[in-house]
Short mmCIF file of C-alpha atoms in Angstrom, two decimals:
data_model
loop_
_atom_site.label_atom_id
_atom_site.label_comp_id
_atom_site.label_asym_id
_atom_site.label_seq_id
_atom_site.Cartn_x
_atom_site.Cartn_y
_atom_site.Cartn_z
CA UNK A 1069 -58.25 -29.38 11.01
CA UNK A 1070 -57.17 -25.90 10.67
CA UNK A 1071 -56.46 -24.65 7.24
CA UNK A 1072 -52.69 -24.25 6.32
CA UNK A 1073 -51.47 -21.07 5.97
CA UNK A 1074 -50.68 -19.25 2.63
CA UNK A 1075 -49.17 -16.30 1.21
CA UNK A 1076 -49.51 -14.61 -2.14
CA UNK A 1077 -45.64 -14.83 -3.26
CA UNK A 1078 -43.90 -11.66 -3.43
CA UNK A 1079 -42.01 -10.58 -7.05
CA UNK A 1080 -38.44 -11.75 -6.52
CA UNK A 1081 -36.87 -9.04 -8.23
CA UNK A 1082 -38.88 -6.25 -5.37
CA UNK A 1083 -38.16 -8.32 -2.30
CA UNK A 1084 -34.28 -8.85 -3.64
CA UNK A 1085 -34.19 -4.88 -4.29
CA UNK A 1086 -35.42 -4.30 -0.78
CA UNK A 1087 -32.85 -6.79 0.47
CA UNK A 1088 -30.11 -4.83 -1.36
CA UNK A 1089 -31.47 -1.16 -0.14
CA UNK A 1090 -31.42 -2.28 3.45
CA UNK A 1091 -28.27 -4.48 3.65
CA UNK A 1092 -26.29 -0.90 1.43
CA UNK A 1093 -27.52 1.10 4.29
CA UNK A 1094 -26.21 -1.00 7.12
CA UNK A 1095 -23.38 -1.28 5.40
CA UNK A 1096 -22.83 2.27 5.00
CA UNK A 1097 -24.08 2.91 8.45
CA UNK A 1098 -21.18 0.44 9.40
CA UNK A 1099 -18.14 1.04 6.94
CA UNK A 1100 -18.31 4.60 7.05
CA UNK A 1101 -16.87 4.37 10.62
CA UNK A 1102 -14.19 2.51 8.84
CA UNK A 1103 -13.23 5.14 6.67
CA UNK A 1104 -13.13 7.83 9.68
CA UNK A 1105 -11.11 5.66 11.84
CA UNK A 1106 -8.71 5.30 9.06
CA UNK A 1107 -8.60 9.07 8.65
CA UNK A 1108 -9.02 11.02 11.59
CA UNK A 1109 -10.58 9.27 14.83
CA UNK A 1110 -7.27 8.51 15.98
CA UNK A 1111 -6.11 12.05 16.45
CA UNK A 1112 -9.44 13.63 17.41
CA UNK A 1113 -10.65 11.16 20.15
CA UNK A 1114 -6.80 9.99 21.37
CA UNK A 1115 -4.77 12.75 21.23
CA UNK A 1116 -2.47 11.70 23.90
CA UNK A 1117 -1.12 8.91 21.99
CA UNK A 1118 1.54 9.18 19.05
CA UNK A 1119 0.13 9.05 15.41
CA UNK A 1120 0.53 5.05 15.69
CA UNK A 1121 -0.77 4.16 18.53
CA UNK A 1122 -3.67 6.64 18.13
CA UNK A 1123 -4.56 5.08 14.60
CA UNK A 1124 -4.24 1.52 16.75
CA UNK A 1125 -6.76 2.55 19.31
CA UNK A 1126 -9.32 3.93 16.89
CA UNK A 1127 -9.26 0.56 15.13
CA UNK A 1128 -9.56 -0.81 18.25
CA UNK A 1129 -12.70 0.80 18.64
CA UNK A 1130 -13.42 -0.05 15.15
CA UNK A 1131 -13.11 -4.08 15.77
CA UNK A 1132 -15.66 -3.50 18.72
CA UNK A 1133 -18.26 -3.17 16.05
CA UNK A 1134 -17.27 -6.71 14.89
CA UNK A 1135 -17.08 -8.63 18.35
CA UNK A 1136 -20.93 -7.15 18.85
CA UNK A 1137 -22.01 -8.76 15.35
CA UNK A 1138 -22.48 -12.40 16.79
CA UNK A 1139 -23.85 -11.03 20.02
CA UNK A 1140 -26.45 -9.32 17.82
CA UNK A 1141 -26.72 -12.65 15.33
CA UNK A 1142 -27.82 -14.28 18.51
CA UNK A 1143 -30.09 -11.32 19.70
CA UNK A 1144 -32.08 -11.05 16.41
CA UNK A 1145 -31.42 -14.99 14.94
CA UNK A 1146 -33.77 -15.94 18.43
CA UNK A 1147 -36.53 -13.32 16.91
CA UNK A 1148 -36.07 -14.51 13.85
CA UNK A 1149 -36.35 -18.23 14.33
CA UNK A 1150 -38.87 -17.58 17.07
CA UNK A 1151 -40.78 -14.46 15.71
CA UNK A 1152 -39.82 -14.18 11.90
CA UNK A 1153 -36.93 -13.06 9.60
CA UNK A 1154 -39.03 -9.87 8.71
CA UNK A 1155 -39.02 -8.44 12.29
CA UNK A 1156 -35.30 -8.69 12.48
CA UNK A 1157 -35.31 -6.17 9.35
CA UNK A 1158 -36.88 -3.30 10.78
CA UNK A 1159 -35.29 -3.88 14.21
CA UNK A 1160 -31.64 -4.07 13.08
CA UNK A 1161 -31.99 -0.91 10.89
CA UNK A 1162 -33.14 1.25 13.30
CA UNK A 1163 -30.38 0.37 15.83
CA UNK A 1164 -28.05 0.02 13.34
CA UNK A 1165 -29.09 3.77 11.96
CA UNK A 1166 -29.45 5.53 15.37
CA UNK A 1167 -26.31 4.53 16.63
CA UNK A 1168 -24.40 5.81 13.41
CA UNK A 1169 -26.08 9.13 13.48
CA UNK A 1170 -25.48 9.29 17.26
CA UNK A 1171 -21.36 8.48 16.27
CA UNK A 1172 -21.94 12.03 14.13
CA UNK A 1173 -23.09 14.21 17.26
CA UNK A 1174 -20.32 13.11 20.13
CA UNK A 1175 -17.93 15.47 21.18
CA UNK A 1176 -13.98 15.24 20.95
CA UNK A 1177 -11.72 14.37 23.33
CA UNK A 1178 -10.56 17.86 23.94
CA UNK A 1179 -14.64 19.06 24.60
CA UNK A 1180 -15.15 16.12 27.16
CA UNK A 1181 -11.84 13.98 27.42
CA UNK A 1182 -12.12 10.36 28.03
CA UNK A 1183 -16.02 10.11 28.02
CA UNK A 1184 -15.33 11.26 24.21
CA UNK A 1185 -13.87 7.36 23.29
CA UNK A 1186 -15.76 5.50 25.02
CA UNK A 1187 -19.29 6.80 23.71
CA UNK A 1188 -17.43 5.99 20.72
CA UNK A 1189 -17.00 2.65 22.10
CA UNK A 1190 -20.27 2.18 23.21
CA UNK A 1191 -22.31 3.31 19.94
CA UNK A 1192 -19.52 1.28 17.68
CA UNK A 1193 -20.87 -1.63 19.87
CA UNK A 1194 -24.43 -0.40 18.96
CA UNK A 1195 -23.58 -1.06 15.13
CA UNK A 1196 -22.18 -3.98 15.21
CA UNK A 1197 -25.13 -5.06 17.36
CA UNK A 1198 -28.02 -4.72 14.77
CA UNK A 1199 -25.46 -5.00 11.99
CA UNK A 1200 -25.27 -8.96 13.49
CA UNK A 1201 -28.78 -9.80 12.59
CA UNK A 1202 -29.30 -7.27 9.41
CA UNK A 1203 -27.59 -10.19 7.58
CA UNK A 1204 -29.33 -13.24 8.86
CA UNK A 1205 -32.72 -11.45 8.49
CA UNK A 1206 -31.96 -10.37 4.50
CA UNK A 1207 -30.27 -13.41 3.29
CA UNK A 1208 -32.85 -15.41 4.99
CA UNK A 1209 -35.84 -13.60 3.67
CA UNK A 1210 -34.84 -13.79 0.34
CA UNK A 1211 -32.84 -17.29 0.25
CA UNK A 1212 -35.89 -18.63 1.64
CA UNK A 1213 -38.41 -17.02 -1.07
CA UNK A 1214 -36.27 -17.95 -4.03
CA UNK A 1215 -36.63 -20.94 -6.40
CA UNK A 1216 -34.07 -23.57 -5.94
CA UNK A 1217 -32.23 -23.41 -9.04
CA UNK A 1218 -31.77 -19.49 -8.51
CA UNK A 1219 -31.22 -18.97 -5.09
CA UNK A 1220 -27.57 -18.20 -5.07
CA UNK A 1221 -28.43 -15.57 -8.20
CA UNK A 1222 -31.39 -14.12 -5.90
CA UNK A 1223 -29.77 -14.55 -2.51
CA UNK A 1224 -26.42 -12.88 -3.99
CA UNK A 1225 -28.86 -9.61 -3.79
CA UNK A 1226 -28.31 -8.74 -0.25
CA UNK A 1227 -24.29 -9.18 -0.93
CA UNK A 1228 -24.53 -6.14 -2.99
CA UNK A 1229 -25.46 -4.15 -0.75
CA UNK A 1230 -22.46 -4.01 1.18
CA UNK A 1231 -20.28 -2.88 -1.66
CA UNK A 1232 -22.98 -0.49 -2.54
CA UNK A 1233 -23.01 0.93 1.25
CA UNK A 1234 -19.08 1.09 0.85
CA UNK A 1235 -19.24 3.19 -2.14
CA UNK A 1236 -21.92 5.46 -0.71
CA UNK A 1237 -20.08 6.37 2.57
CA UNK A 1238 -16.67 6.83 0.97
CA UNK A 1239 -17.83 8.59 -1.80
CA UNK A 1240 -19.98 11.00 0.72
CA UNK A 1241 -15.85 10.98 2.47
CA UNK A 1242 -14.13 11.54 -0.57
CA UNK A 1243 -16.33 14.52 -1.60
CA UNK A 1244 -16.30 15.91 1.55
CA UNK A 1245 -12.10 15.44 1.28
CA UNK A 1246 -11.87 16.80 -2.05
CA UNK A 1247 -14.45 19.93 -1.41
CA UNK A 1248 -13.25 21.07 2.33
CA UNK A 1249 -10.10 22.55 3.48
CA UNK A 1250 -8.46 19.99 6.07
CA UNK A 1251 -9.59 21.78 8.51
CA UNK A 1252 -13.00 22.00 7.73
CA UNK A 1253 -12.91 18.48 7.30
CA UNK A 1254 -11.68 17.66 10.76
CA UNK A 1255 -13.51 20.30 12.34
CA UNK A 1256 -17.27 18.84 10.95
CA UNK A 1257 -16.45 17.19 7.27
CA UNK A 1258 -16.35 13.81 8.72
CA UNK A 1259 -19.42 14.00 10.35
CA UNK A 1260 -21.49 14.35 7.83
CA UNK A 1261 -21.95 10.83 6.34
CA UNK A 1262 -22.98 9.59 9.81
CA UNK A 1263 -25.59 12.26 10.02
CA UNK A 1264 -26.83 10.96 6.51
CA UNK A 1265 -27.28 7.90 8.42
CA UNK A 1266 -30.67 9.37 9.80
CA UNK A 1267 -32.18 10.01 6.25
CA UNK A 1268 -31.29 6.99 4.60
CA UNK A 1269 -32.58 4.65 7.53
CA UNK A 1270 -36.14 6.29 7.10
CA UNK A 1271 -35.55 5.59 3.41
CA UNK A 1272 -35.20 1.43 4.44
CA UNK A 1273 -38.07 1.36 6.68
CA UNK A 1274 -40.29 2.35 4.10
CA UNK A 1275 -38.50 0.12 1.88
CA UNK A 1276 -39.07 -2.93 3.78
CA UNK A 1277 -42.91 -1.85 5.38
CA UNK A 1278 -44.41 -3.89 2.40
CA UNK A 1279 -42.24 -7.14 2.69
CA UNK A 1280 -44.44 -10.74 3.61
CA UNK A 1281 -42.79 -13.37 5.83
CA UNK A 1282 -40.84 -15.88 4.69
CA UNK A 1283 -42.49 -19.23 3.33
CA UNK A 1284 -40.38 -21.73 5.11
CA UNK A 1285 -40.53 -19.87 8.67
CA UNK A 1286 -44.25 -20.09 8.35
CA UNK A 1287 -44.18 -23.94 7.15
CA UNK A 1288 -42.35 -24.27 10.51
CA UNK A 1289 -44.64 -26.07 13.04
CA UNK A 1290 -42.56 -26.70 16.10
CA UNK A 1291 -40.26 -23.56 16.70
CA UNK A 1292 -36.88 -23.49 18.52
CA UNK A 1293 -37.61 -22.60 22.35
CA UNK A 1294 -33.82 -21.84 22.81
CA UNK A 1295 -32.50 -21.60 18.91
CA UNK A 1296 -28.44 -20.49 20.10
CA UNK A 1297 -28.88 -23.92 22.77
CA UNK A 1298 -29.98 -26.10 20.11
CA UNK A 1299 -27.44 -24.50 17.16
CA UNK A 1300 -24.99 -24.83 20.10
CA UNK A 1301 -25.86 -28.38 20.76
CA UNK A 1302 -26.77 -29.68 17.48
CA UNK A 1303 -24.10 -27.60 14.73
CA UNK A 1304 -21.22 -26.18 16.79
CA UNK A 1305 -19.07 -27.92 14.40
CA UNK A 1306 -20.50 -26.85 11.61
CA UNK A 1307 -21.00 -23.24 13.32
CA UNK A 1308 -16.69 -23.42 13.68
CA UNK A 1309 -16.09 -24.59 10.05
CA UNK A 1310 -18.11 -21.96 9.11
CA UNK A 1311 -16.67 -19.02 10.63
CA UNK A 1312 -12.85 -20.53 10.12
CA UNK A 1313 -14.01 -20.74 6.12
CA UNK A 1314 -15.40 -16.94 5.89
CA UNK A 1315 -12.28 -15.43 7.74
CA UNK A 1316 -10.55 -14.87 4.67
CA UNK A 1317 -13.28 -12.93 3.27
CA UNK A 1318 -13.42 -10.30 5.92
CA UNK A 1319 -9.54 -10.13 6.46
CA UNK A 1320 -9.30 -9.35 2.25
CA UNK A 1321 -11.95 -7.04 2.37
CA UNK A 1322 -10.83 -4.93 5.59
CA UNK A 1323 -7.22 -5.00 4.49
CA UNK A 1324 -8.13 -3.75 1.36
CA UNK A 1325 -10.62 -0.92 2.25
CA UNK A 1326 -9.60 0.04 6.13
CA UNK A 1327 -5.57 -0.96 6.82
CA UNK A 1328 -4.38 -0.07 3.04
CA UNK A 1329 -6.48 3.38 3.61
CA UNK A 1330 -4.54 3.81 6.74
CA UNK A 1331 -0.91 2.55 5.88
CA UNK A 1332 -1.14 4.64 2.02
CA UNK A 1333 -1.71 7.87 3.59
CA UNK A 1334 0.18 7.52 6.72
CA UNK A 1335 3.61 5.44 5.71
CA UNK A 1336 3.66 6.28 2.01
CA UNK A 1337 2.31 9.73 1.54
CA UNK A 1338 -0.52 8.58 -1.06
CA UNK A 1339 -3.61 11.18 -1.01
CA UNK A 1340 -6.36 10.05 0.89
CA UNK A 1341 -8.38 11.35 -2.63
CA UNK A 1342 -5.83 8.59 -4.75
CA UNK A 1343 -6.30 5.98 -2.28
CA UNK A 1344 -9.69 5.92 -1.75
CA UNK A 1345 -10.22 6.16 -5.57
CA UNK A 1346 -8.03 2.72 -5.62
CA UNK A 1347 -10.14 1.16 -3.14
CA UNK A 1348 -13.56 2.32 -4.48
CA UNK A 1349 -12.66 1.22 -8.30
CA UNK A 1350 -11.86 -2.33 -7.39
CA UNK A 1351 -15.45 -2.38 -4.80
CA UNK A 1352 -17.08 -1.21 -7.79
CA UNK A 1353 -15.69 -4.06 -9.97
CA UNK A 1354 -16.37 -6.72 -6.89
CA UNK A 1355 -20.46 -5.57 -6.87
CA UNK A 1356 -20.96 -5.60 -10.50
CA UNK A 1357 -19.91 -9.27 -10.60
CA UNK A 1358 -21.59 -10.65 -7.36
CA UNK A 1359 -24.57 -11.99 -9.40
CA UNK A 1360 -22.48 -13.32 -12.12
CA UNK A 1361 -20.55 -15.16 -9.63
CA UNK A 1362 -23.67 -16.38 -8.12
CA UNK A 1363 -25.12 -17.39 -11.14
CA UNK A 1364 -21.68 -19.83 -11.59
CA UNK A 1365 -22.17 -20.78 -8.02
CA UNK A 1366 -26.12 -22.30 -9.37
CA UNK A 1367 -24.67 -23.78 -12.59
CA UNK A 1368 -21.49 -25.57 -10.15
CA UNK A 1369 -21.91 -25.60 -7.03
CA UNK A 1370 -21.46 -23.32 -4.16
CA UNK A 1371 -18.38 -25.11 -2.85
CA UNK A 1372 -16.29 -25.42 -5.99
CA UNK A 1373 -16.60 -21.54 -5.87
CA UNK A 1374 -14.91 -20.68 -2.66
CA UNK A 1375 -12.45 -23.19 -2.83
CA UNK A 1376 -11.16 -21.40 -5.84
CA UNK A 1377 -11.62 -17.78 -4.40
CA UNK A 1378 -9.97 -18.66 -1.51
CA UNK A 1379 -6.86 -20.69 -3.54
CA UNK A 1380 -6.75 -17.54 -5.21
CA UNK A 1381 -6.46 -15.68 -1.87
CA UNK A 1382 -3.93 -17.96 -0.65
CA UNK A 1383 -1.73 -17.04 -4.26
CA UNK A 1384 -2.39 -13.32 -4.04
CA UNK A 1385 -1.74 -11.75 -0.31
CA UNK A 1386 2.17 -11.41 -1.20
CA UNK A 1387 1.90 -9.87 -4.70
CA UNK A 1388 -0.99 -7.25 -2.91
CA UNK A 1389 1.08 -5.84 -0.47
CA UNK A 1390 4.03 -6.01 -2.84
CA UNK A 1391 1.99 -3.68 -5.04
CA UNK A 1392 0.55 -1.71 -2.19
CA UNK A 1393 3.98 -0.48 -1.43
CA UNK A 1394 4.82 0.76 -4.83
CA UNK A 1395 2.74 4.08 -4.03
CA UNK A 1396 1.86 3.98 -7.64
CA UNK A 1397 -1.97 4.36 -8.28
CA UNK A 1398 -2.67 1.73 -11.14
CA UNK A 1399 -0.47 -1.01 -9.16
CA UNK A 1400 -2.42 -0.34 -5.95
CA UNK A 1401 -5.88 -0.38 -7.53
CA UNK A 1402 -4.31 -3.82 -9.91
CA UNK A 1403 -3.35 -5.15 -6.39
CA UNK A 1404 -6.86 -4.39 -4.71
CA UNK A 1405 -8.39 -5.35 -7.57
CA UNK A 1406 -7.70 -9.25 -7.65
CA UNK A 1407 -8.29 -9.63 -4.02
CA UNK A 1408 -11.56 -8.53 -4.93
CA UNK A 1409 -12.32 -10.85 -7.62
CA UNK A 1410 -11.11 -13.29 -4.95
CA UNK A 1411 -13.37 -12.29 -2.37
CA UNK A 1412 -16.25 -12.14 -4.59
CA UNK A 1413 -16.20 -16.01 -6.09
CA UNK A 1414 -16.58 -16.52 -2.41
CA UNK A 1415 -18.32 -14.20 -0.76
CA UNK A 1416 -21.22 -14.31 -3.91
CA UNK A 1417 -22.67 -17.94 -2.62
CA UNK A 1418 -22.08 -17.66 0.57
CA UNK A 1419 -25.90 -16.17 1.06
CA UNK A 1420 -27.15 -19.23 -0.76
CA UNK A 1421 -24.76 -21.80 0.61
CA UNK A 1422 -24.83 -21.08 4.72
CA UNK A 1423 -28.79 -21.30 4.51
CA UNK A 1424 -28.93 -24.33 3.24
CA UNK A 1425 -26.49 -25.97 5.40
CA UNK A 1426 -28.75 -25.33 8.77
CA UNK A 1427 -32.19 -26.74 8.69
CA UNK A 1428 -35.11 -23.52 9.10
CA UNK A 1429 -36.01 -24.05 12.67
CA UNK A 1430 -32.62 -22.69 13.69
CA UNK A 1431 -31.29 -21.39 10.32
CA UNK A 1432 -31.39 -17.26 11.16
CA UNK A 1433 -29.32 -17.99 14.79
CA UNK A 1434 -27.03 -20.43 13.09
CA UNK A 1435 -26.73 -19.32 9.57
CA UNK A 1436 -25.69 -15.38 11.54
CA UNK A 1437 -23.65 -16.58 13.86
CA UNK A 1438 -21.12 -18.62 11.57
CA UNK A 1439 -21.31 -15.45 9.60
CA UNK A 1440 -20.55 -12.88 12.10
CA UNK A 1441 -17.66 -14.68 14.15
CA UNK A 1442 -15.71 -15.14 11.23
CA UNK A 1443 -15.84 -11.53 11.00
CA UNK A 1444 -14.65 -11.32 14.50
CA UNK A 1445 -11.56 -13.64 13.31
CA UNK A 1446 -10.85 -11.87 9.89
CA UNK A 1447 -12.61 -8.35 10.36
CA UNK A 1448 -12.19 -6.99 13.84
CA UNK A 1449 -8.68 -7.94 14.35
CA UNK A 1450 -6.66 -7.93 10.28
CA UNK A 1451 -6.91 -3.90 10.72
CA UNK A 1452 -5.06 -3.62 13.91
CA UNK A 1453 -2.66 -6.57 13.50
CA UNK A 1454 -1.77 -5.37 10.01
CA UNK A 1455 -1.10 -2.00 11.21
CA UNK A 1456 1.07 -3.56 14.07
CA UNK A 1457 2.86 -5.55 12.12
CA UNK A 1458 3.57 -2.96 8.94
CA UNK A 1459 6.27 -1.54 10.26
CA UNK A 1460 9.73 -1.37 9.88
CA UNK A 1461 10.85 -1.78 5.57
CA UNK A 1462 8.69 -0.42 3.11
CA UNK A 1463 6.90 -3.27 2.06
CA UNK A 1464 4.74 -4.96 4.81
CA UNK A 1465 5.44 -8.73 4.46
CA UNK A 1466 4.78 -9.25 7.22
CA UNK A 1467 1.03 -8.18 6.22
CA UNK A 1468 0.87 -10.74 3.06
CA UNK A 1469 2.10 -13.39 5.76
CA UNK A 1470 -0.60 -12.76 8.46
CA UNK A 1471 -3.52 -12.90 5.60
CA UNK A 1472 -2.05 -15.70 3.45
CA UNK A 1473 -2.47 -17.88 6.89
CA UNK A 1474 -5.75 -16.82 7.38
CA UNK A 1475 -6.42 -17.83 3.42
CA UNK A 1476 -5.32 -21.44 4.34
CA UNK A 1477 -6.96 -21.93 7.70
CA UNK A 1478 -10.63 -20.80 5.51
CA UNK A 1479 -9.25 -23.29 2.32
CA UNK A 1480 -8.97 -25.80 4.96
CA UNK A 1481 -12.56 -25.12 6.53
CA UNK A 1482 -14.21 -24.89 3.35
CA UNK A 1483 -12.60 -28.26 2.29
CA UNK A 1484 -14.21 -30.08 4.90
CA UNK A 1485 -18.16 -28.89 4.42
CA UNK A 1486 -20.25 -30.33 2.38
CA UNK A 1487 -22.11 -29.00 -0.84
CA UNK A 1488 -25.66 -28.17 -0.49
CA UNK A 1489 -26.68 -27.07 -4.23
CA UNK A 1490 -29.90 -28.43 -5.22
CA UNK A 1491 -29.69 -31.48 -7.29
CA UNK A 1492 -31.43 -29.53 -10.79
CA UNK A 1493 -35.09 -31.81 -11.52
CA UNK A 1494 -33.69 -33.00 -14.73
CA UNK A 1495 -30.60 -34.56 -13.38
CA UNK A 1496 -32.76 -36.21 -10.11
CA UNK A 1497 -34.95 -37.54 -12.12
CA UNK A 1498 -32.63 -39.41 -14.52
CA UNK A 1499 -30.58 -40.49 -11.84
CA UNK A 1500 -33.99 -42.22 -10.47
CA UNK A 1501 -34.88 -44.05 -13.56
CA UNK A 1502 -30.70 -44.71 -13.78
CA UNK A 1503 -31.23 -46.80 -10.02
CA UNK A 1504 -34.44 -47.99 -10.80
#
């Protein structure tokens, strides 16, 4: 009988840092094109159209990243349920990070017209791409290394790192604002954070060189031939609820940090320094209390949380945009600022909870994709419909109306699964004796 195979435990707290390193630089990699579509992609690669419908098409290009994410959750979930979750790291970073650095080095529209957008199409693709199974591969790595009764506090790792990638490209973007003239920054400014893309990608892969395999993928005897068919066959349901529940979370987070950016500069004459000092403050606020959160989401459940972040949500869309259209800094940032405590009750079990509602042989194709088409629903498209439908008075109601909706169509979703915290030892073993 052949000898099962072992290996020596990693320390959680170096394979959760690793998590958060990698997962902050695909999130820069990724957000930062955010932050220049917001600013100045629209004028520099669509010229011909007005200011609106320029700032339209370069968050058109923009949700592109976010239809590729599932596409790339099924890509690396079949190596990863197949081959390994550590394999997906080290392949999603370095397509993730090439394409980002490539976004830095294409010409404008007016060097080589209409080839100019659609590279930018093309390498936005890219992004979202390996983006689509960075997430599946980090959660799952650590998730599946972590005791029980900690695994939301050790999975909620990873869901740092894309406020900590947020903060590093628009802090690269507000330096570069505050320090060049505007038309330095036009000129070259805003490619600089995408060129920074190439050093801090080397930075991951040495990073992650040292990280071991994940315990339950090699307790796996009888792999997935076809992982998406049998996800597809087996959990499409779940696979639905899943992406309708995490909407929300992508269509706060994208208003907040990529339409407000937009719609303060452009319709109320806010500096893009104020703004993204708004934004940042409230990111900063949302990562600091991720593990908190998670820890609440071990000690009650992972369900009880996002109901109540996403209540919250449902409360708060109105009063945001209300507060939005003030103009007034400390309104804005109060505004942004609850939406992110919102988001983060969520959004800080949600690494813990999606795990554990597939079982491992098809948990990094199903787990990925739930994740990545509810950013199609509430990341890809809140940018351009908010932008759409923000015109006309001053404040955008319309806005509070199109993201309250999506709030209830998640609270609804998330109402219907199931809880999947682990039942602590203590309490299963008195309920035992309690039947017995």
């Amino acid at each position: 009988m052949e000898p099962a195979r072992t290996v020596k435990p990693p320390s959680m707290l170096r394979l959760a840092a690793a998590a958060l390193a990698g997962t902050a630089i695909e999130f820069y990699d990724f957000f930062v094109y955010g932050t220049a579509a917001a600013l100045v992609l629209g004028p520099l690669f669509f010229p011909t159209f007005s200011p609106l419908a320029g700032t339209l098409a370069a968050f058109a290009t923009f949700g592109v990243g976010f239809v590729a994410r599932p596409l790339g959750s099924v890509l690396f979930g079949h190596i990863g349920d197949r081959h390994g979750r550590r394999p997906v790291l080290v392949a999603s970073l370095l397509l993730t990070g090439g394409a980002t650095v490539a976004v830095g080095c294409v010409p404008t529209f007016d060097s080589i017209g209409v080839t100019a957008p659609f590279l930018l199409l093309v390498l936005r693709f890219l992004q979202g791409l390996g983006l689509g199974g960075e997430w599946g591969g980090a959660v799952l790595l650590t998730a599946e290394h972590a005791p029980a009764e900690r695994r939301a506090l050790w999975s909620s790792f990873p869901q740092v790192g894309p406020a900590v990638g947020f903060l590093l490209g628009n802090g690269v973007m507000l330096a570069l604002s505050a320090g060049l003239t505007e038309a330095q920054f036009t000129a070259w400014g805003w490619r600089v954070p995408f060129w920074a893309a190439g050093v801090l990608a080397v930075a991951g892969l040495w990073l992650r060189s040292s990280l071991t395999e994940s315990p339950q993928f090699l307790e796996i005897d009888d792999h997935a031939r076809v992982p998406l068919a049998e996800v597809v066959r087996g959990h499409w349901r779940l696979v639905l609820l899943t992406a309708g529940a995490l909407a929300i979370g992508y269509a706060v987070f994208y208003s907040v940090t990529t339409w407000s950016l937009a719609y303060g500069t452009e319709r109320l004459g806010v500096s893009r320094t104020v703004m993204l000092t708004c934004i940042m403050a409230a990111v900063v606020v949302k990562g600091a209390l991720t593990p908190l959160a998670a820890v609440l989401g071990d000690r009650y459940g992972r369900r009880p949380m996002c109901l109540t972040g996403c209540a919250v949500t449902v409360l708060w869309m109105f009063p945001m945009v209300a507060l939005l259209s003030t103009g007034e800094p400390l309104l804005i940032f109060f505004g942004f600022l609850v939406a992110m405590l919102a988001f983060v009750t969520m959004f800080a079990v949600i690494a813990a909870y999606l795990p554990e509602l597939y079982e491992p042989r098809v948990r990094c194709t199903g787990a990925a994709v739930g994740y990545n088409l509810g950013g199609v629903v509430g990341g890809a498209l809140t940018p351009i419909v908010a932008t759409a439908v923000a015109q006309g008075g001053r404040v955008p109601w319309g806005v509070g109306a199109y993201l309250t909706g999506i709030a209830l169509l998640s609270l609804g979703c998330f109402a219907l699964l199931p809880e999947t915290r682990p039942v602590p030892r203590a309490t299963a073993a008195g309920a035992e004796a309690t039947a017995g």
